Amino acid sequence: MGRDLRAADLDLSEDLVNRIAGARSASVLTGAGVSAESGIPTFRGAGGIWEKYDFRKLATPQGFREDPQLVWEWYQLRQREMLKASPNPAHYVIADMERHYQEFSVLTQNIDGMHERAGSNNVVELHGSIWRLRCVRDGLVTQTDTPVEEIPPLCQCGSMLRPDVVWFGEPLSEDVVEAASRAAASSEVMFVVGTSAVVYPAAALPIITKNSGGLVIEVNAEPTDVTTYADASLMGFAGEILPALWKRMRRTESFMKEHPFIPNW
Ligand SMILES: NC(=O)c1ccc[n+]([C@@H]2O[C@H](COP(=O)([O-])OP(=O)(O)OC[C@H]3O[C@@H](n4cnc5c(N)ncnc54)[C@H](O)[C@@H]3O)[C@@H](O)[C@H]2O)c1
Ligand SMILES: [Zn+2]
């Protein structure tokens, strides 16, 4: 990692580069892979979280009912790890994309808050956030930027708080799904970065973009289902590919017209 990929090395036609640079609306769907280079482990595959931990105990409503103490200890640990980690170049390029496109959203499956820390403003957190706690009784949500101290944390009403994240078997919030679907349908380009794209409804978002006539550009360390229908699949580390891609955008005329500000990484 940390290799400086040359912009010219990207397997992307000039025509696609021009269409990506000239688009008015875009979105990025991200998964655990976008934060991998920040040192936050992904879920599936070798070294993934679910290889080491039992998701039934830690990431289901049943698991929480049976042992809230254990679940909270695990989330406290993850909060501490996420706080120690920093956004990587992929998060920063995504934050800069927001300044280029007239309409832009980050649709993330991650709960780590890294996109916001890198400077993204319009972020739809499909699976919630580890930095929000929700009362199990009245649904009151509290925001925090530090790991929980008392375990389990309690609401003002005396009931227990839970992480405001979507666990296995739970539905996503309807508002969130609607906002994400709207963004996907109106995107002329969707970048799909570091997601295995097997968890629905998130995995349906690039299909919505594709069916609405938009381009789908995948960035992943390995092929996924998205690879079969993407307009381009750039294989490699997000923290190397995205900066190279963005460098190449800067060379196009349409980009320069609309993006006179040149960031300095
Ligand atoms: N509620 C829960 O606790 C829980 C449990 C499991 C999954 N989920 C949700 O399912 C979602 C879907 O999983 P996912 O796709 O985010 O994670 P994932 O672990 O399934 O996939 C990670 C993807 O990132 C790619 N990748 C790894 N390192 C990369 C890098 N440096 N650059 C580019 N790509 C890289 C991998 O090839 C893989 O395709 C999760 O984000 C999570 O929100 C939630
Ligand atoms: Zn309460």
mmCIF file of N, CA and C and ligand atoms in Angstrom, residues 1 30-34 36-37 42-44 50 55 59 74-75 78 109-111 127 165-168 193-199 219-222 224 236-239, ligand 1:
data_model
loop_
_atom_site.group_PDB
_atom_site.id
_atom_site.type_symbol
_atom_site.label_atom_id
_atom_site.label_comp_id
_atom_site.label_asym_id
_atom_site.label_seq_id
_atom_site.Cartn_x
_atom_site.Cartn_y
_atom_site.Cartn_z
ATOM 1 N N MET A 1 0.831 -1.208 0.000
ATOM 2 C CA MET A 1 0.000 0.000 0.000
ATOM 3 C C MET A 1 0.863 1.254 0.000
ATOM 4 N N THR A 30 -20.082 3.478 -0.717
ATOM 5 C CA THR A 30 -18.876 2.901 -0.114
ATOM 6 C C THR A 30 -19.221 1.762 0.841
ATOM 7 N N GLY A 31 -18.213 0.885 1.007
ATOM 8 C CA GLY A 31 -18.322 -0.210 1.966
ATOM 9 C C GLY A 31 -17.043 -0.261 2.787
ATOM 10 N N ALA A 32 -16.909 -1.318 3.558
ATOM 11 C CA ALA A 32 -15.793 -1.427 4.498
ATOM 12 C C ALA A 32 -14.421 -1.238 3.832
ATOM 13 N N GLY A 33 -14.296 -1.588 2.543
ATOM 14 C CA GLY A 33 -13.008 -1.488 1.850
ATOM 15 C C GLY A 33 -12.447 -0.077 1.784
ATOM 16 N N VAL A 34 -13.327 0.936 1.822
ATOM 17 C CA VAL A 34 -12.835 2.320 1.726
ATOM 18 C C VAL A 34 -12.089 2.715 3.002
ATOM 19 N N ALA A 36 -10.424 0.351 4.849
ATOM 20 C CA ALA A 36 -9.430 -0.693 5.148
ATOM 21 C C ALA A 36 -8.038 -0.086 5.296
ATOM 22 N N GLU A 37 -7.703 0.873 4.433
ATOM 23 C CA GLU A 37 -6.368 1.481 4.504
ATOM 24 C C GLU A 37 -6.231 2.449 5.678
ATOM 25 N N THR A 42 -12.346 -5.100 7.459
ATOM 26 C CA THR A 42 -13.587 -5.314 6.704
ATOM 27 C C THR A 42 -14.372 -6.454 7.375
ATOM 28 N N PHE A 43 -15.545 -6.786 6.820
ATOM 29 C CA PHE A 43 -16.420 -7.790 7.451
ATOM 30 C C PHE A 43 -16.160 -9.193 6.971
ATOM 31 N N ARG A 44 -16.162 -9.346 5.646
ATOM 32 C CA ARG A 44 -16.072 -10.698 5.087
ATOM 33 C C ARG A 44 -14.654 -10.980 4.611
ATOM 34 N N TRP A 50 -16.053 -10.972 10.779
ATOM 35 C CA TRP A 50 -16.915 -12.133 11.064
ATOM 36 C C TRP A 50 -16.173 -13.458 11.017
ATOM 37 N N PHE A 55 -21.243 -13.016 14.717
ATOM 38 C CA PHE A 55 -22.162 -11.907 14.479
ATOM 39 C C PHE A 55 -23.518 -12.097 15.172
ATOM 40 N N ALA A 59 -24.149 -8.697 16.668
ATOM 41 C CA ALA A 59 -24.778 -7.781 15.719
ATOM 42 C C ALA A 59 -26.185 -8.222 15.334
ATOM 43 N N TRP A 74 -18.005 -4.810 22.956
ATOM 44 C CA TRP A 74 -17.477 -4.923 21.599
ATOM 45 C C TRP A 74 -17.581 -3.589 20.852
ATOM 46 N N TYR A 75 -18.735 -2.914 20.996
ATOM 47 C CA TYR A 75 -18.899 -1.619 20.319
ATOM 48 C C TYR A 75 -17.980 -0.552 20.914
ATOM 49 N N ARG A 78 -14.684 -1.118 19.335
ATOM 50 C CA ARG A 78 -14.672 -0.626 17.945
ATOM 51 C C ARG A 78 -14.664 0.901 17.906
ATOM 52 N N GLN A 109 -22.182 2.345 3.625
ATOM 53 C CA GLN A 109 -22.627 1.238 4.482
ATOM 54 C C GLN A 109 -21.811 1.224 5.763
ATOM 55 N N ASN A 110 -20.819 2.113 5.837
ATOM 56 C CA ASN A 110 -19.942 2.123 7.009
ATOM 57 C C ASN A 110 -20.567 2.933 8.142
ATOM 58 N N ILE A 111 -20.214 2.529 9.349
ATOM 59 C CA ILE A 111 -20.757 3.195 10.529
ATOM 60 C C ILE A 111 -19.667 3.987 11.254
ATOM 61 N N HIS A 127 -26.413 2.213 7.143
ATOM 62 C CA HIS A 127 -26.466 1.269 8.263
ATOM 63 C C HIS A 127 -26.262 1.942 9.616
ATOM 64 N N VAL A 165 -27.189 1.486 14.994
ATOM 65 C CA VAL A 165 -26.725 0.852 13.756
ATOM 66 C C VAL A 165 -27.752 -0.199 13.350
ATOM 67 N N VAL A 166 -27.676 -0.604 12.081
ATOM 68 C CA VAL A 166 -28.608 -1.624 11.591
ATOM 69 C C VAL A 166 -27.960 -2.990 11.802
ATOM 70 N N TRP A 167 -28.611 -3.824 12.593
ATOM 71 C CA TRP A 167 -28.094 -5.163 12.850
ATOM 72 C C TRP A 167 -28.698 -6.156 11.869
ATOM 73 N N PHE A 168 -28.116 -7.345 11.821
ATOM 74 C CA PHE A 168 -28.642 -8.414 10.959
ATOM 75 C C PHE A 168 -30.108 -8.646 11.296
ATOM 76 N N VAL A 193 -17.243 1.888 -4.260
ATOM 77 C CA VAL A 193 -15.884 1.773 -3.723
ATOM 78 C C VAL A 193 -15.817 0.848 -2.508
ATOM 79 N N GLY A 194 -15.043 -0.226 -2.625
ATOM 80 C CA GLY A 194 -14.726 -1.071 -1.472
ATOM 81 C C GLY A 194 -15.923 -1.736 -0.825
ATOM 82 N N THR A 195 -16.853 -2.212 -1.656
ATOM 83 C CA THR A 195 -17.964 -2.991 -1.086
ATOM 84 C C THR A 195 -18.106 -4.306 -1.833
ATOM 85 N N SER A 196 -18.388 -5.378 -1.055
ATOM 86 C CA SER A 196 -18.591 -6.677 -1.687
ATOM 87 C C SER A 196 -19.952 -6.711 -2.379
ATOM 88 N N ALA A 197 -20.793 -5.703 -2.091
ATOM 89 C CA ALA A 197 -22.095 -5.543 -2.744
ATOM 90 C C ALA A 197 -22.946 -6.801 -2.677
ATOM 91 N N VAL A 198 -23.028 -7.373 -1.487
ATOM 92 C CA VAL A 198 -23.890 -8.536 -1.308
ATOM 93 C C VAL A 198 -25.025 -8.246 -0.342
ATOM 94 N N VAL A 199 -24.951 -7.107 0.355
ATOM 95 C CA VAL A 199 -25.976 -6.776 1.341
ATOM 96 C C VAL A 199 -26.998 -5.822 0.710
ATOM 97 N N VAL A 219 -14.486 0.543 -7.877
ATOM 98 C CA VAL A 219 -13.109 0.526 -7.368
ATOM 99 C C VAL A 219 -13.075 -0.513 -6.261
ATOM 100 N N ASN A 220 -12.341 -1.607 -6.481
ATOM 101 C CA ASN A 220 -12.304 -2.668 -5.470
ATOM 102 C C ASN A 220 -11.005 -3.460 -5.601
ATOM 103 N N ALA A 221 -10.609 -4.063 -4.501
ATOM 104 C CA ALA A 221 -9.392 -4.885 -4.502
ATOM 105 C C ALA A 221 -9.597 -6.171 -5.304
ATOM 106 N N GLU A 222 -10.861 -6.573 -5.462
ATOM 107 C CA GLU A 222 -11.133 -7.806 -6.217
ATOM 108 C C GLU A 222 -12.480 -7.715 -6.932
ATOM 109 N N THR A 224 -16.350 -8.276 -7.982
ATOM 110 C CA THR A 224 -17.584 -8.521 -7.224
ATOM 111 C C THR A 224 -18.726 -8.680 -8.244
ATOM 112 N N GLY A 236 -7.846 -2.553 -7.370
ATOM 113 C CA GLY A 236 -6.697 -2.136 -6.565
ATOM 114 C C GLY A 236 -7.183 -1.493 -5.289
ATOM 115 N N PHE A 237 -6.264 -0.862 -4.575
ATOM 116 C CA PHE A 237 -6.619 -0.226 -3.304
ATOM 117 C C PHE A 237 -7.265 1.143 -3.546
ATOM 118 N N ALA A 238 -8.358 1.372 -2.841
ATOM 119 C CA ALA A 238 -9.102 2.619 -3.021
ATOM 120 C C ALA A 238 -8.221 3.850 -2.769
ATOM 121 N N GLY A 239 -7.337 3.751 -1.783
ATOM 122 C CA GLY A 239 -6.482 4.887 -1.426
ATOM 123 C C GLY A 239 -5.423 5.198 -2.482
HETATM 124 N N1 LIG B 1 -24.685 -4.610 11.329
HETATM 125 C C1 LIG B 1 -23.563 -5.286 11.236
HETATM 126 O O1 LIG B 1 -22.866 -5.450 12.204
HETATM 127 C C2 LIG B 1 -23.132 -5.798 9.904
HETATM 128 C C3 LIG B 1 -22.549 -7.017 9.711
HETATM 129 C C4 LIG B 1 -22.123 -7.439 8.439
HETATM 130 C C5 LIG B 1 -22.283 -6.617 7.407
HETATM 131 N N2 LIG B 1 -22.876 -5.458 7.641
HETATM 132 C C6 LIG B 1 -23.045 -4.533 6.635
HETATM 133 O O2 LIG B 1 -22.898 -5.041 5.377
HETATM 134 C C7 LIG B 1 -22.142 -4.119 4.685
HETATM 135 C C8 LIG B 1 -21.582 -4.732 3.452
HETATM 136 O O3 LIG B 1 -20.336 -5.140 3.625
HETATM 137 P P1 LIG B 1 -19.182 -4.291 2.935
HETATM 138 O O4 LIG B 1 -19.312 -4.446 1.467
HETATM 139 O O5 LIG B 1 -19.165 -2.952 3.504
HETATM 140 O O6 LIG B 1 -17.912 -5.033 3.491
HETATM 141 P P2 LIG B 1 -17.293 -6.404 3.077
HETATM 142 O O7 LIG B 1 -16.302 -6.746 4.147
HETATM 143 O O8 LIG B 1 -18.320 -7.390 2.719
HETATM 144 O O9 LIG B 1 -16.490 -6.076 1.730
HETATM 145 C C9 LIG B 1 -15.357 -5.277 1.681
HETATM 146 C C10 LIG B 1 -14.967 -5.099 0.221
HETATM 147 O O10 LIG B 1 -13.891 -4.180 0.166
HETATM 148 C C11 LIG B 1 -12.896 -4.660 -0.714
HETATM 149 N N3 LIG B 1 -11.636 -4.095 -0.234
HETATM 150 C C12 LIG B 1 -10.889 -4.448 0.847
HETATM 151 N N4 LIG B 1 -9.852 -3.621 0.988
HETATM 152 C C13 LIG B 1 -9.935 -2.700 -0.014
HETATM 153 C C14 LIG B 1 -9.159 -1.566 -0.384
HETATM 154 N N5 LIG B 1 -8.077 -1.185 0.310
HETATM 155 N N6 LIG B 1 -9.539 -0.853 -1.458
HETATM 156 C C15 LIG B 1 -10.631 -1.219 -2.179
HETATM 157 N N7 LIG B 1 -11.407 -2.275 -1.872
HETATM 158 C C16 LIG B 1 -11.069 -3.003 -0.803
HETATM 159 C C17 LIG B 1 -12.986 -6.163 -0.649
HETATM 160 O O11 LIG B 1 -12.503 -6.734 -1.843
HETATM 161 C C18 LIG B 1 -14.491 -6.375 -0.475
HETATM 162 O O12 LIG B 1 -15.146 -6.474 -1.721
HETATM 163 C C19 LIG B 1 -21.174 -3.637 5.721
HETATM 164 O O13 LIG B 1 -20.640 -2.392 5.406
HETATM 165 C C20 LIG B 1 -21.980 -3.549 6.913
HETATM 166 O O14 LIG B 1 -22.581 -2.289 7.076
HETATM 167 C C21 LIG B 1 -23.300 -5.031 8.854
#
